[in-house]
Amino acid sequence: MKKFTAEATYSIPAARVREIQSDEAFVDFLAQRFAGEFGAEVRSRSVTVEGETATMVATVYAPAEKLPSMARRFLPQGVEVTIRQNWDAPAADGSHTGEFLVSTKPDKATMRTRFVLRDAGEGSRRSHTGEISVKVPLVGGAVESQALKYTDRVMGIEARVLEMYLKENSGQ
């Protein structure tokens, strides 16, 4: 298991980020863009809001030929990736916390973070503290080290997609 930190910035306040990310239209938009970034296809997506908590889940499938060469050896049938984001109830100080989890099927890798999203100037910033675990005998540690190179990309996709979503939906 390898630990990491990552940050993402947004042009809008934290409460608005959370509101958008808890909307089914955005989750559809995010799933399509995430799948496109990795050459995958969207399998499912959902949003569940219960009181002041929210959960977003999207699952995509990447065929083996779209995977990095090292991964193809261990995932010859491709991989299903599920992205889950759980939002806790908003804190009294205006911050928003939660968990971001990426898991694979077959169960070869997971990335889990706890995050806090706070206002920063006109926008907001989300700080992630997480860990990556790769369950592949003999080379899991090496793969984890390689995967660390992609954490900013994975965390950054969501922020970039939110900004694209805002631009495409600014007239609504």
Tab-separated table of C-alpha atoms in Angstrom:
chain	number	residue	atom	x	y	z
A	1	MET	CA	0.000	0.000	0.000
A	2	LYS	CA	1.279	3.465	-0.950
A	3	LYS	CA	0.006	6.678	0.623
A	4	PHE	CA	-0.413	9.954	-1.264
A	5	THR	CA	-1.910	13.426	-1.150
A	6	ALA	CA	-3.534	15.319	-4.011
A	7	GLU	CA	-5.424	18.567	-4.539
A	8	ALA	CA	-8.001	19.816	-6.989
A	9	THR	CA	-9.159	23.410	-7.435
A	10	TYR	CA	-12.493	24.735	-8.671
A	11	SER	CA	-13.643	28.112	-9.925
A	12	ILE	CA	-16.828	27.982	-7.831
A	13	PRO	CA	-17.535	27.806	-4.059
A	14	ALA	CA	-17.482	24.480	-2.233
A	15	ALA	CA	-21.255	24.273	-1.685
A	16	ARG	CA	-21.844	24.672	-5.443
A	17	VAL	CA	-19.253	21.971	-6.258
A	18	ARG	CA	-21.039	19.575	-3.950
A	19	GLU	CA	-24.456	20.511	-5.364
A	20	ILE	CA	-23.307	19.886	-8.946
A	21	GLN	CA	-21.551	16.629	-8.081
A	22	SER	CA	-24.722	15.326	-6.452
A	23	ASP	CA	-26.746	15.913	-9.625
A	24	GLU	CA	-27.481	12.976	-11.967
A	25	ALA	CA	-26.868	15.083	-15.081
A	26	PHE	CA	-23.338	15.852	-13.901
A	27	VAL	CA	-22.666	12.210	-12.970
A	28	ASP	CA	-23.701	11.191	-16.512
A	29	PHE	CA	-21.408	13.883	-17.934
A	30	LEU	CA	-18.517	12.823	-15.656
A	31	ALA	CA	-18.895	9.115	-16.430
A	32	GLN	CA	-18.801	9.784	-20.183
A	33	ARG	CA	-15.727	12.031	-19.923
A	34	PHE	CA	-13.900	9.705	-17.504
A	35	ALA	CA	-14.546	6.749	-19.802
A	36	GLY	CA	-13.346	8.760	-22.782
A	37	GLU	CA	-10.131	9.764	-20.997
A	38	PHE	CA	-9.217	6.106	-20.511
A	39	GLY	CA	-10.720	4.561	-23.654
A	40	ALA	CA	-13.449	2.851	-21.645
A	41	GLU	CA	-17.225	2.437	-21.925
A	42	VAL	CA	-19.766	3.467	-19.289
A	43	ARG	CA	-21.539	0.501	-17.695
A	44	SER	CA	-23.640	2.239	-15.026
A	45	ARG	CA	-24.029	5.392	-12.971
A	46	SER	CA	-26.218	6.524	-10.102
A	47	VAL	CA	-26.741	9.197	-7.474
A	48	THR	CA	-28.340	8.587	-4.100
A	49	VAL	CA	-29.183	11.486	-1.789
A	50	GLU	CA	-30.321	10.707	1.750
A	51	GLY	CA	-30.854	13.720	3.945
A	52	GLU	CA	-27.594	15.691	3.911
A	53	THR	CA	-25.428	12.880	2.544
A	54	ALA	CA	-24.956	11.914	-1.088
A	55	THR	CA	-23.316	9.054	-2.956
A	56	MET	CA	-22.292	9.068	-6.603
A	57	VAL	CA	-21.290	5.794	-8.302
A	58	ALA	CA	-20.090	5.282	-11.875
A	59	THR	CA	-18.739	2.073	-13.407
A	60	VAL	CA	-16.744	1.905	-16.627
A	61	TYR	CA	-15.128	-0.981	-18.492
A	62	ALA	CA	-11.723	-0.723	-20.190
A	63	PRO	CA	-10.711	-3.509	-22.594
A	64	ALA	CA	-7.223	-4.968	-22.150
A	65	GLU	CA	-5.847	-3.214	-25.238
A	66	LYS	CA	-6.604	0.191	-23.652
A	67	LEU	CA	-4.648	-0.600	-20.476
A	68	PRO	CA	-0.972	0.222	-19.810
A	69	SER	CA	1.240	-2.678	-20.956
A	70	MET	CA	2.124	-3.755	-17.397
A	71	ALA	CA	-1.580	-4.016	-16.495
A	72	ARG	CA	-2.482	-6.073	-19.576
A	73	ARG	CA	-0.512	-9.020	-18.249
A	74	PHE	CA	-2.676	-9.176	-15.117
A	75	LEU	CA	-5.957	-8.109	-16.699
A	76	PRO	CA	-6.106	-9.957	-20.040
A	77	GLN	CA	-9.922	-9.675	-20.109
A	78	GLY	CA	-9.875	-5.940	-19.352
A	79	VAL	CA	-11.058	-4.307	-16.165
A	80	GLU	CA	-14.224	-2.828	-14.737
A	81	VAL	CA	-13.540	0.295	-12.693
A	82	THR	CA	-16.040	1.652	-10.173
A	83	ILE	CA	-15.700	5.216	-8.922
A	84	ARG	CA	-17.634	6.018	-5.757
A	85	GLN	CA	-17.811	9.400	-4.095
A	86	ASN	CA	-19.536	9.707	-0.734
A	87	TRP	CA	-20.347	13.159	0.622
A	88	ASP	CA	-20.830	13.547	4.372
A	89	ALA	CA	-23.265	16.093	5.799
A	90	PRO	CA	-21.867	19.631	5.437
A	91	ALA	CA	-19.772	20.759	8.418
A	92	ALA	CA	-20.652	23.771	10.556
A	93	ASP	CA	-17.572	25.627	9.239
A	94	GLY	CA	-18.845	25.377	5.637
A	95	SER	CA	-16.432	22.640	4.606
A	96	HIS	CA	-17.534	19.465	2.869
A	97	THR	CA	-15.923	16.120	3.583
A	98	GLY	CA	-16.229	12.676	2.179
A	99	GLU	CA	-14.598	9.655	0.643
A	100	PHE	CA	-13.466	8.962	-2.913
A	101	LEU	CA	-12.968	5.291	-3.820
A	102	VAL	CA	-11.816	3.665	-7.047
A	103	SER	CA	-12.003	-0.140	-7.169
A	104	THR	CA	-11.492	-2.728	-9.884
A	105	LYS	CA	-13.112	-5.953	-10.946
A	106	PRO	CA	-11.314	-8.301	-10.937
A	107	ASP	CA	-10.217	-7.111	-7.502
A	108	LYS	CA	-6.639	-6.120	-8.336
A	109	ALA	CA	-6.423	-2.503	-7.193
A	110	THR	CA	-8.082	0.115	-5.014
A	111	MET	CA	-7.551	3.798	-4.428
A	112	ARG	CA	-9.246	5.339	-1.408
A	113	THR	CA	-9.097	8.914	-0.208
A	114	ARG	CA	-10.688	11.025	2.445
A	115	PHE	CA	-11.195	14.558	1.249
A	116	VAL	CA	-12.104	17.984	2.515
A	117	LEU	CA	-13.473	20.662	0.206
A	118	ARG	CA	-13.223	24.279	1.381
A	119	ASP	CA	-13.845	27.685	-0.102
A	120	ALA	CA	-10.655	29.343	-1.360
A	121	GLY	CA	-10.996	32.895	-2.642
A	122	GLU	CA	-13.716	33.006	-5.313
A	123	GLY	CA	-13.558	29.220	-5.766
A	124	SER	CA	-12.692	26.202	-3.681
A	125	ARG	CA	-10.005	23.589	-3.143
A	126	ARG	CA	-10.332	19.893	-2.375
A	127	SER	CA	-7.507	18.162	-0.504
A	128	HIS	CA	-7.251	14.371	-0.691
A	129	THR	CA	-5.304	12.080	1.639
A	130	GLY	CA	-5.313	8.559	0.343
A	131	GLU	CA	-3.758	5.226	-0.376
A	132	ILE	CA	-3.328	2.925	-3.344
A	133	SER	CA	-3.239	-0.835	-2.988
A	134	VAL	CA	-2.397	-3.273	-5.801
A	135	LYS	CA	-2.996	-6.979	-5.214
A	136	VAL	CA	-0.660	-8.611	-7.709
A	137	PRO	CA	1.889	-11.121	-6.364
A	138	LEU	CA	5.556	-10.130	-6.610
A	139	VAL	CA	5.004	-6.877	-8.508
A	140	GLY	CA	2.205	-5.196	-6.516
A	141	GLY	CA	4.584	-2.720	-4.872
A	142	ALA	CA	6.142	-1.733	-8.189
A	143	VAL	CA	2.698	-1.276	-9.737
A	144	GLU	CA	1.623	0.852	-6.756
A	145	SER	CA	4.651	3.087	-7.319
A	146	GLN	CA	3.730	3.437	-11.001
A	147	ALA	CA	0.078	4.100	-10.099
A	148	LEU	CA	1.122	7.006	-7.863
A	149	LYS	CA	2.081	8.840	-11.054
A	150	TYR	CA	-1.587	8.785	-12.082
A	151	THR	CA	-3.194	10.015	-8.838
A	152	ASP	CA	-3.081	13.680	-9.840
A	153	ARG	CA	-4.512	12.746	-13.242
A	154	VAL	CA	-7.393	10.799	-11.700
A	155	MET	CA	-8.120	13.496	-9.101
A	156	GLY	CA	-7.720	16.192	-11.763
A	157	ILE	CA	-10.141	14.612	-14.240
A	158	GLU	CA	-13.067	15.259	-11.949
A	159	ALA	CA	-12.122	18.943	-11.496
A	160	ARG	CA	-11.516	19.449	-15.249
A	161	VAL	CA	-14.815	17.776	-16.090
A	162	LEU	CA	-16.685	19.952	-13.597
A	163	GLU	CA	-15.248	23.070	-15.267
A	164	MET	CA	-16.263	21.715	-18.725
A	165	TYR	CA	-19.731	20.997	-17.359
A	166	LEU	CA	-20.043	24.563	-16.078
A	167	LYS	CA	-19.036	25.983	-19.470
A	168	GLU	CA	-21.431	23.735	-21.397
A	169	ASN	CA	-24.324	24.447	-19.029
A	170	SER	CA	-23.757	28.143	-18.308
A	171	GLY	CA	-26.772	29.171	-20.400
A	172	GLN	CA	-29.217	27.034	-18.467
